mmCIF file of C-alpha atoms in Angstrom:
data_model
loop_
_atom_site.group_PDB
_atom_site.id
_atom_site.type_symbol
_atom_site.label_atom_id
_atom_site.label_comp_id
_atom_site.label_asym_id
_atom_site.label_seq_id
_atom_site.Cartn_x
_atom_site.Cartn_y
_atom_site.Cartn_z
ATOM 1 C CA MET F 224 -86.215 8.987 151.810
ATOM 2 C CA GLY F 225 -88.087 9.826 148.659
ATOM 3 C CA LEU F 226 -91.489 10.438 150.258
ATOM 4 C CA SER F 227 -92.066 13.869 151.763
ATOM 5 C CA LEU F 228 -93.106 13.747 155.428
ATOM 6 C CA ALA F 229 -95.232 16.862 155.877
ATOM 7 C CA GLY F 230 -94.706 18.600 159.177
ATOM 8 C CA CYS F 231 -91.932 16.235 160.271
ATOM 9 C CA GLY F 232 -88.679 17.686 161.573
ATOM 10 C CA ALA F 233 -85.176 16.661 162.593
ATOM 11 C CA ALA F 234 -83.831 14.737 165.565
ATOM 12 C CA THR F 235 -81.921 16.225 168.497
ATOM 13 C CA THR F 236 -78.986 15.163 170.660
ATOM 14 C CA PRO F 237 -79.286 12.345 173.217
ATOM 15 C CA GLU F 238 -80.222 12.950 176.841
ATOM 16 C CA ILE F 239 -78.208 11.639 179.775
ATOM 17 C CA ILE F 240 -79.875 8.898 181.804
ATOM 18 C CA MET F 241 -78.678 8.285 185.344
ATOM 19 C CA PRO F 242 -80.535 5.126 186.401
ATOM 20 C CA ASP F 243 -80.931 3.973 189.976
ATOM 21 C CA LYS F 244 -82.348 0.515 189.322
ATOM 22 C CA PRO F 245 -82.749 0.209 185.537
ATOM 23 C CA MET F 246 -85.568 -1.842 184.079
ATOM 24 C CA GLN F 247 -84.522 -5.297 182.917
ATOM 25 C CA SER F 248 -84.960 -5.621 179.184
ATOM 26 C CA SER F 249 -86.547 -8.676 177.607
ATOM 27 C CA ALA F 250 -83.716 -8.939 175.058
ATOM 28 C CA ALA F 251 -79.978 -9.259 175.549
ATOM 29 C CA PRO F 252 -78.038 -5.976 175.363
ATOM 30 C CA VAL F 253 -75.693 -5.080 172.531
ATOM 31 C CA GLN F 254 -72.380 -3.299 172.904
ATOM 32 C CA GLN F 255 -72.937 -0.357 170.606
ATOM 33 C CA THR F 256 -75.458 1.350 168.345
ATOM 34 C CA THR F 257 -74.761 3.454 165.291
ATOM 35 C CA GLU F 258 -74.949 7.259 165.345
ATOM 36 C CA GLN F 259 -77.430 8.672 162.826
ATOM 37 C CA ASP F 260 -77.471 11.926 160.869
ATOM 38 C CA ALA F 261 -80.014 14.629 161.763
ATOM 39 C CA GLY F 262 -83.383 14.346 160.072
ATOM 40 C CA THR F 263 -85.669 11.374 159.657
ATOM 41 C CA GLN F 264 -83.768 8.327 160.849
ATOM 42 C CA ASP F 265 -83.495 5.612 158.182
ATOM 43 C CA THR F 266 -81.568 2.663 159.530
ATOM 44 C CA ALA F 267 -81.151 -0.793 158.054
ATOM 45 C CA ALA F 268 -79.859 -3.402 160.474
ATOM 46 C CA PRO F 269 -76.066 -3.955 160.328
ATOM 47 C CA ASP F 270 -74.582 -7.021 158.664
ATOM 48 C CA GLY F 271 -74.409 -9.980 160.978
ATOM 49 C CA GLY F 272 -77.620 -9.133 162.825
ATOM 50 C CA ASN F 273 -79.991 -11.868 163.870
ATOM 51 C CA THR F 274 -82.307 -12.271 160.905
ATOM 52 C CA ALA F 275 -86.018 -12.174 161.724
ATOM 53 C CA VAL F 276 -87.692 -15.559 161.967
ATOM 54 C CA SER F 277 -89.570 -15.295 158.685
ATOM 55 C CA GLY F 278 -86.576 -13.926 156.792
ATOM 56 C CA LYS F 279 -88.742 -10.960 155.738
ATOM 57 C CA LYS F 280 -87.345 -7.464 156.089
ATOM 58 C CA HIS F 281 -89.587 -5.260 158.225
ATOM 59 C CA THR F 282 -89.988 -1.478 158.112
ATOM 60 C CA VAL F 283 -90.701 0.117 161.488
ATOM 61 C CA TYR F 284 -91.339 3.798 162.242
ATOM 62 C CA LEU F 285 -90.994 5.657 165.526
ATOM 63 C CA ILE F 286 -93.275 8.721 165.524
ATOM 64 C CA THR F 287 -92.920 11.042 168.508
ATOM 65 C CA MET F 288 -94.950 14.109 169.549
ATOM 66 C CA ASP F 289 -92.202 16.389 168.271
ATOM 67 C CA LEU F 290 -88.452 16.291 167.732
ATOM 68 C CA THR F 291 -87.559 19.006 170.236
ATOM 69 C CA ASP F 292 -87.314 17.361 173.655
ATOM 70 C CA ASN F 293 -84.174 15.283 174.196
ATOM 71 C CA TYR F 294 -86.405 12.690 175.861
ATOM 72 C CA TRP F 295 -87.476 11.375 172.456
ATOM 73 C CA LYS F 296 -83.857 10.715 171.499
ATOM 74 C CA SER F 297 -83.609 8.246 174.377
ATOM 75 C CA ILE F 298 -86.593 6.327 172.972
ATOM 76 C CA ASP F 299 -84.830 6.368 169.601
ATOM 77 C CA ASP F 300 -81.658 5.041 171.248
ATOM 78 C CA GLY F 301 -83.642 2.115 172.658
ATOM 79 C CA CYS F 302 -85.105 1.396 169.236
ATOM 80 C CA LEU F 303 -81.652 1.457 167.654
ATOM 81 C CA GLN F 304 -80.361 -1.007 170.229
ATOM 82 C CA ALA F 305 -83.199 -3.417 169.475
ATOM 83 C CA VAL F 306 -82.638 -3.038 165.711
ATOM 84 C CA SER F 307 -78.989 -4.005 166.195
ATOM 85 C CA GLU F 308 -80.013 -7.060 168.195
ATOM 86 C CA LEU F 309 -82.856 -8.250 165.982
ATOM 87 C CA GLY F 310 -81.489 -7.518 162.511
ATOM 88 C CA ASP F 311 -83.174 -7.268 159.118
ATOM 89 C CA ILE F 312 -85.150 -4.125 160.015
ATOM 90 C CA THR F 313 -85.440 -0.805 158.236
ATOM 91 C CA TYR F 314 -86.029 1.715 161.007
ATOM 92 C CA LYS F 315 -87.085 5.360 160.638
ATOM 93 C CA TRP F 316 -87.688 8.000 163.296
ATOM 94 C CA THR F 317 -89.812 11.037 162.527
ATOM 95 C CA GLY F 318 -92.385 13.370 164.038
ATOM 96 C CA PRO F 319 -94.033 16.793 163.657
ATOM 97 C CA ASP F 320 -92.312 20.085 164.345
ATOM 98 C CA ALA F 321 -94.849 20.956 167.070
ATOM 99 C CA HIS F 322 -97.466 19.310 169.289
ATOM 100 C CA ASP F 323 -100.303 19.059 166.797
ATOM 101 C CA ASP F 324 -102.696 16.180 166.060
ATOM 102 C CA ALA F 325 -103.009 16.993 162.370
ATOM 103 C CA LEU F 326 -99.255 17.150 161.857
ATOM 104 C CA GLN F 327 -98.689 13.895 163.731
ATOM 105 C CA SER F 328 -101.502 12.235 161.772
ATOM 106 C CA ALA F 329 -99.736 13.307 158.582
ATOM 107 C CA CYS F 330 -96.609 11.553 159.797
ATOM 108 C CA VAL F 331 -98.599 8.361 160.429
ATOM 109 C CA ASP F 332 -100.159 8.560 156.964
ATOM 110 C CA ALA F 333 -96.754 9.110 155.362
ATOM 111 C CA ALA F 334 -95.262 6.147 157.234
ATOM 112 C CA VAL F 335 -98.040 3.866 155.966
ATOM 113 C CA ALA F 336 -97.557 5.164 152.423
ATOM 114 C CA ASP F 337 -93.840 4.390 152.778
ATOM 115 C CA GLY F 338 -94.623 0.753 153.575
ATOM 116 C CA ALA F 339 -94.372 0.710 157.372
ATOM 117 C CA ASN F 340 -95.136 -2.703 158.844
ATOM 118 C CA ALA F 341 -95.214 -1.391 162.415
ATOM 119 C CA ILE F 342 -95.444 2.033 164.035
ATOM 120 C CA LEU F 343 -94.198 2.905 167.504
ATOM 121 C CA ILE F 344 -95.949 6.135 168.445
ATOM 122 C CA ALA F 345 -96.025 8.562 171.346
ATOM 123 C CA ALA F 346 -99.525 9.831 170.674
ATOM 124 C CA ASN F 347 -100.007 13.582 170.906
ATOM 125 C CA SER F 348 -103.522 13.163 172.337
ATOM 126 C CA ALA F 349 -105.935 10.415 173.299
ATOM 127 C CA GLU F 350 -108.253 10.810 170.299
ATOM 128 C CA GLY F 351 -106.628 13.153 167.785
ATOM 129 C CA VAL F 352 -104.607 10.619 165.769
ATOM 130 C CA ASN F 353 -107.046 7.693 165.966
ATOM 131 C CA ALA F 354 -108.339 8.069 162.411
ATOM 132 C CA SER F 355 -104.844 7.753 160.961
ATOM 133 C CA LEU F 356 -104.012 4.857 163.286
ATOM 134 C CA ALA F 357 -107.165 3.069 162.119
ATOM 135 C CA LYS F 358 -106.056 3.466 158.499
ATOM 136 C CA ALA F 359 -102.630 2.139 159.441
ATOM 137 C CA ALA F 360 -104.148 -0.906 161.104
ATOM 138 C CA GLU F 361 -106.369 -1.530 158.079
ATOM 139 C CA ALA F 362 -103.202 -1.556 155.966
ATOM 140 C CA GLY F 363 -101.820 -4.309 158.203
ATOM 141 C CA CYS F 364 -99.592 -2.097 160.338
ATOM 142 C CA LYS F 365 -98.933 -3.084 163.956
ATOM 143 C CA ILE F 366 -99.441 -0.244 166.481
ATOM 144 C CA VAL F 367 -97.264 -0.004 169.597
ATOM 145 C CA TYR F 368 -97.525 2.939 171.997
ATOM 146 C CA VAL F 369 -94.439 4.321 173.705
ATOM 147 C CA ASP F 370 -94.689 6.947 176.463
ATOM 148 C CA SER F 371 -98.189 8.168 175.551
ATOM 149 C CA ALA F 372 -101.087 6.079 174.283
ATOM 150 C CA ALA F 373 -104.101 6.997 172.206
ATOM 151 C CA THR F 374 -107.390 5.162 172.709
ATOM 152 C CA TYR F 375 -107.147 3.144 169.479
ATOM 153 C CA ASP F 376 -106.393 -0.580 169.853
ATOM 154 C CA CYS F 377 -102.744 -1.582 169.940
ATOM 155 C CA VAL F 378 -100.395 -4.516 170.346
ATOM 156 C CA THR F 379 -99.011 -3.065 173.567
ATOM 157 C CA ALA F 380 -98.381 0.206 175.385
ATOM 158 C CA LEU F 381 -95.131 0.846 177.228
ATOM 159 C CA SER F 382 -95.143 3.948 179.368
ATOM 160 C CA THR F 383 -94.823 5.466 182.768
ATOM 161 C CA ASP F 384 -97.919 5.167 184.958
ATOM 162 C CA ASN F 385 -98.235 8.912 184.715
ATOM 163 C CA VAL F 386 -100.855 9.379 187.421
ATOM 164 C CA ALA F 387 -98.701 7.428 189.899
ATOM 165 C CA ALA F 388 -95.580 9.303 188.760
ATOM 166 C CA GLY F 389 -97.333 12.643 189.172
ATOM 167 C CA ARG F 390 -98.412 11.615 192.656
ATOM 168 C CA THR F 391 -94.787 10.763 193.462
ATOM 169 C CA ALA F 392 -93.749 14.195 192.220
ATOM 170 C CA GLY F 393 -96.353 15.782 194.475
ATOM 171 C CA GLU F 394 -95.254 13.808 197.519
ATOM 172 C CA THR F 395 -91.643 14.767 196.772
ATOM 173 C CA MET F 396 -92.565 18.455 196.720
ATOM 174 C CA LYS F 397 -94.627 18.195 199.898
ATOM 175 C CA ALA F 398 -91.700 16.620 201.727
ATOM 176 C CA ALA F 399 -89.318 19.326 200.512
ATOM 177 C CA LEU F 400 -91.693 22.083 201.587
ATOM 178 C CA GLN F 401 -92.237 20.483 205.010
ATOM 179 C CA GLU F 402 -88.471 20.328 205.524
ATOM 180 C CA GLN F 403 -88.487 24.115 205.134
ATOM 181 C CA GLY F 404 -91.422 24.482 207.536
ATOM 182 C CA ILE F 405 -93.796 25.458 204.725
ATOM 183 C CA THR F 406 -97.297 24.029 205.180
ATOM 184 C CA GLU F 407 -99.351 26.353 202.999
ATOM 185 C CA GLY F 408 -99.093 28.612 199.963
ATOM 186 C CA ALA F 409 -99.670 28.603 196.207
ATOM 187 C CA ILE F 410 -98.033 26.209 193.758
ATOM 188 C CA GLY F 411 -97.766 26.740 190.004
ATOM 189 C CA ILE F 412 -98.334 23.903 187.523
ATOM 190 C CA MET F 413 -96.885 24.045 184.016
ATOM 191 C CA GLY F 414 -98.323 21.833 181.264
ATOM 192 C CA VAL F 415 -97.581 21.289 177.576
ATOM 193 C CA THR F 416 -100.981 21.418 175.868
ATOM 194 C CA VAL F 417 -104.452 20.654 177.156
ATOM 195 C CA ASP F 418 -104.507 17.491 174.999
ATOM 196 C CA THR F 419 -101.093 16.030 175.917
ATOM 197 C CA ALA F 420 -102.472 12.995 177.735
ATOM 198 C CA SER F 421 -99.301 11.885 179.532
ATOM 199 C CA CYS F 422 -98.707 15.324 181.035
ATOM 200 C CA VAL F 423 -102.366 15.774 181.952
ATOM 201 C CA ALA F 424 -102.194 12.453 183.829
ATOM 202 C CA ARG F 425 -99.079 13.611 185.700
ATOM 203 C CA GLU F 426 -100.905 16.775 186.706
ATOM 204 C CA THR F 427 -103.834 14.675 187.947
ATOM 205 C CA GLY F 428 -101.556 12.633 190.195
ATOM 206 C CA PHE F 429 -99.723 15.728 191.414
ATOM 207 C CA ARG F 430 -102.967 17.434 192.399
ATOM 208 C CA GLU F 431 -104.131 14.265 194.178
ATOM 209 C CA ALA F 432 -101.025 14.390 196.370
ATOM 210 C CA PHE F 433 -102.074 17.795 197.732
ATOM 211 C CA GLU F 434 -105.704 16.946 198.455
ATOM 212 C CA GLY F 435 -106.612 17.743 202.057
ATOM 213 C CA THR F 436 -103.656 20.107 202.553
ATOM 214 C CA ALA F 437 -103.602 23.882 203.055
ATOM 215 C CA PHE F 438 -101.746 24.413 199.780
ATOM 216 C CA THR F 439 -103.461 26.072 196.808
ATOM 217 C CA LEU F 440 -102.717 24.685 193.353
ATOM 218 C CA ALA F 441 -103.018 27.313 190.632
ATOM 219 C CA GLU F 442 -104.663 26.760 187.289
ATOM 220 C CA THR F 443 -102.367 25.051 184.802
ATOM 221 C CA VAL F 444 -100.369 27.245 182.423
ATOM 222 C CA TYR F 445 -99.691 25.556 179.065
ATOM 223 C CA MET F 446 -96.422 26.023 177.219
ATOM 224 C CA GLN F 447 -98.008 25.554 173.763
ATOM 225 C CA ASP F 448 -94.527 25.081 172.224
ATOM 226 C CA ASP F 449 -93.473 28.528 173.477
ATOM 227 C CA VAL F 450 -91.258 28.453 176.571
ATOM 228 C CA ALA F 451 -91.924 32.184 177.072
ATOM 229 C CA ASN F 452 -95.392 31.191 178.327
ATOM 230 C CA ILE F 453 -93.745 29.241 181.150
ATOM 231 C CA LYS F 454 -91.175 31.885 182.014
ATOM 232 C CA ASN F 455 -93.822 34.610 182.151
ATOM 233 C CA ALA F 456 -96.017 32.431 184.392
ATOM 234 C CA VAL F 457 -93.109 31.736 186.744
ATOM 235 C CA ALA F 458 -92.298 35.438 186.983
ATOM 236 C CA ASP F 459 -95.957 36.139 187.777
ATOM 237 C CA GLY F 460 -96.044 33.354 190.360
ATOM 238 C CA LEU F 461 -92.873 34.549 192.048
ATOM 239 C CA SER F 462 -94.373 38.023 192.331
ATOM 240 C CA GLN F 463 -97.265 36.385 194.213
ATOM 241 C CA ASN F 464 -94.901 34.414 196.489
ATOM 242 C CA TYR F 465 -95.625 30.951 195.067
ATOM 243 C CA VAL F 466 -93.841 28.390 197.232
ATOM 244 C CA GLY F 467 -93.299 25.848 194.445
ATOM 245 C CA PHE F 468 -93.613 25.009 190.759
ATOM 246 C CA PHE F 469 -94.247 21.709 188.965
ATOM 247 C CA GLY F 470 -93.146 21.049 185.381
ATOM 248 C CA THR F 471 -94.909 18.134 183.696
ATOM 249 C CA ASN F 472 -92.240 17.385 181.070
ATOM 250 C CA GLU F 473 -88.663 18.196 180.061
ATOM 251 C CA GLY F 474 -89.478 21.452 178.286
ATOM 252 C CA THR F 475 -91.620 22.910 181.065
ATOM 253 C CA THR F 476 -89.143 21.781 183.734
ATOM 254 C CA VAL F 477 -86.251 23.553 182.015
ATOM 255 C CA GLY F 478 -88.400 26.645 181.473
ATOM 256 C CA VAL F 479 -89.346 26.830 185.158
ATOM 257 C CA GLY F 480 -85.777 26.216 186.303
ATOM 258 C CA GLU F 481 -84.261 28.812 183.990
ATOM 259 C CA ALA F 482 -86.846 31.425 184.995
ATOM 260 C CA ALA F 483 -86.234 30.838 188.701
ATOM 261 C CA LYS F 484 -82.460 30.929 188.188
ATOM 262 C CA GLU F 485 -82.619 34.190 186.231
ATOM 263 C CA ALA F 486 -84.742 35.732 189.001
ATOM 264 C CA GLY F 487 -82.424 34.448 191.715
ATOM 265 C CA ALA F 488 -85.489 32.988 193.427
ATOM 266 C CA LYS F 489 -85.517 30.305 196.097
ATOM 267 C CA THR F 490 -88.533 28.108 195.418
ATOM 268 C CA VAL F 491 -89.159 24.365 195.350
ATOM 269 C CA ILE F 492 -89.225 23.044 191.782
ATOM 270 C CA VAL F 493 -90.101 19.474 190.863
ATOM 271 C CA GLY F 494 -90.191 18.316 187.275
ATOM 272 C CA PHE F 495 -89.918 15.472 184.801
ATOM 273 C CA ASP F 496 -87.176 13.919 182.670
ATOM 274 C CA THR F 497 -83.398 13.984 182.674
ATOM 275 C CA SER F 498 -81.977 15.983 179.787
ATOM 276 C CA ASP F 499 -78.573 17.645 180.184
ATOM 277 C CA ALA F 500 -80.338 20.937 180.916
ATOM 278 C CA VAL F 501 -82.584 19.456 183.616
ATOM 279 C CA LEU F 502 -79.738 17.599 185.316
ATOM 280 C CA ALA F 503 -77.559 20.701 185.294
ATOM 281 C CA LEU F 504 -80.286 22.655 187.092
ATOM 282 C CA VAL F 505 -80.719 19.822 189.604
ATOM 283 C CA SER F 506 -76.967 19.697 190.275
ATOM 284 C CA GLU F 507 -76.986 23.480 190.865
ATOM 285 C CA GLY F 508 -79.816 23.131 193.361
ATOM 286 C CA VAL F 509 -82.188 25.240 191.250
ATOM 287 C CA ILE F 510 -84.493 22.258 190.682
ATOM 288 C CA HIS F 511 -85.143 20.199 193.807
ATOM 289 C CA ALA F 512 -86.039 16.944 192.042
ATOM 290 C CA THR F 513 -86.965 15.475 188.679
ATOM 291 C CA MET F 514 -88.775 12.268 187.837
ATOM 292 C CA GLN F 515 -86.572 10.025 185.693
ATOM 293 C CA GLN F 516 -88.510 7.848 183.301
ATOM 294 C CA ASN F 517 -87.131 4.902 181.313
ATOM 295 C CA PRO F 518 -87.560 5.983 177.678
ATOM 296 C CA SER F 519 -84.795 3.760 176.297
ATOM 297 C CA VAL F 520 -86.630 0.732 177.712
ATOM 298 C CA MET F 521 -89.828 1.906 176.026
ATOM 299 C CA GLY F 522 -88.048 2.107 172.677
ATOM 300 C CA HIS F 523 -86.100 -1.120 173.013
ATOM 301 C CA ASP F 524 -88.907 -3.316 174.254
ATOM 302 C CA GLY F 525 -91.481 -1.589 172.057
ATOM 303 C CA MET F 526 -89.400 -2.424 168.980
ATOM 304 C CA THR F 527 -88.831 -5.985 170.183
ATOM 305 C CA ILE F 528 -92.536 -6.611 170.759
ATOM 306 C CA ALA F 529 -93.468 -4.999 167.426
ATOM 307 C CA ILE F 530 -91.198 -7.412 165.559
ATOM 308 C CA ARG F 531 -92.428 -10.386 167.568
ATOM 309 C CA SER F 532 -95.973 -9.383 166.733
ATOM 310 C CA LEU F 533 -95.119 -9.223 163.026
ATOM 311 C CA GLU F 534 -93.464 -12.638 163.275
ATOM 312 C CA GLY F 535 -96.467 -14.118 165.093
ATOM 313 C CA THR F 536 -94.603 -14.932 168.314
ATOM 314 C CA TYR F 537 -96.360 -12.202 170.313
ATOM 315 C CA THR F 538 -100.108 -12.569 169.995
ATOM 316 C CA ASP F 539 -101.488 -10.493 172.884
ATOM 317 C CA THR F 540 -103.254 -7.189 172.245
ATOM 318 C CA ASN F 541 -103.806 -4.044 174.298
ATOM 319 C CA THR F 542 -101.295 -5.048 176.974
ATOM 320 C CA LYS F 543 -99.726 -2.411 179.224
ATOM 321 C CA THR F 544 -96.310 -2.132 180.875
ATOM 322 C CA ASP F 545 -95.413 0.465 183.500
ATOM 323 C CA THR F 546 -91.738 1.296 182.924
ATOM 324 C CA GLY F 547 -91.537 3.248 186.207
ATOM 325 C CA VAL F 548 -89.822 6.396 187.510
ATOM 326 C CA THR F 549 -86.921 7.200 189.824
ATOM 327 C CA VAL F 550 -86.701 10.435 191.839
ATOM 328 C CA ILE F 551 -83.456 12.262 190.986
ATOM 329 C CA THR F 552 -82.175 14.920 193.421
ATOM 330 C CA LYS F 553 -78.852 16.671 193.828
ATOM 331 C CA GLU F 554 -78.019 14.284 196.668
ATOM 332 C CA SER F 555 -78.738 11.183 194.571
ATOM 333 C CA MET F 556 -76.701 12.239 191.536
#
């Protein structure tokens, strides 16, 4: 791509999804998608695809919070599947190198300058990218949120109900602790940044699950794109006999699990997402449970709705879809 995308990095390898009861997609599945090179994804639909109703070629961007967590690759996979089904789409995946509103806003601005007709975005914060999204909308760009929504108007938002999912994570930890006869003690909570809305919502639900109990929930420690922050906090918590730790996303979950494994500690860990690293720690019994989201559904159906909106066959605005979670434990794998 000729236009420089300031602050935007390269994609990572796909995560493994082990669904229990997968979401039913609104479009028929395809047999295979095409592997892409590292870097900004730039994908024209393959020959023989179903041409869009208007016959006009659309350019659609996926902009994630970063390109580090494998979770985002699963959203990309869903987008690629929809592109193969719908046809006549130029699709590009990009994002900043770190969780930063200014860097993500720059990616939005660059996408608009490159002629994006629609943007699927996992917003880094509720308010921080709104100015760029407003400019995109003024340029005629359709806005679809995947995983994490900002407060600016959109066509639709597809995500986990993060408060409910966090509450489920909390209930899962409580049950595991009760099985061990543990009814009190301190629990560590690991976040991403103070402005990462989806993870903050998960923390809210998790804390709600422990209201009225004898457990003490510590102040949140934020990773801030440095996993050493998490590992140091886990080591400190273990020295204070914390009975459990909660990771609010893939990166924090892996950080907690690796720290506990290195220390040889027996503690109840509950986290989010299903990358290879997370699932390996679950299978080893280091992590008790992780909340599996449905990112590929977010990408697939988000892309489908974006195109329908451009074609005029989807006319609703500001709709929301909860794509759900499944609790993954060693026993359920």
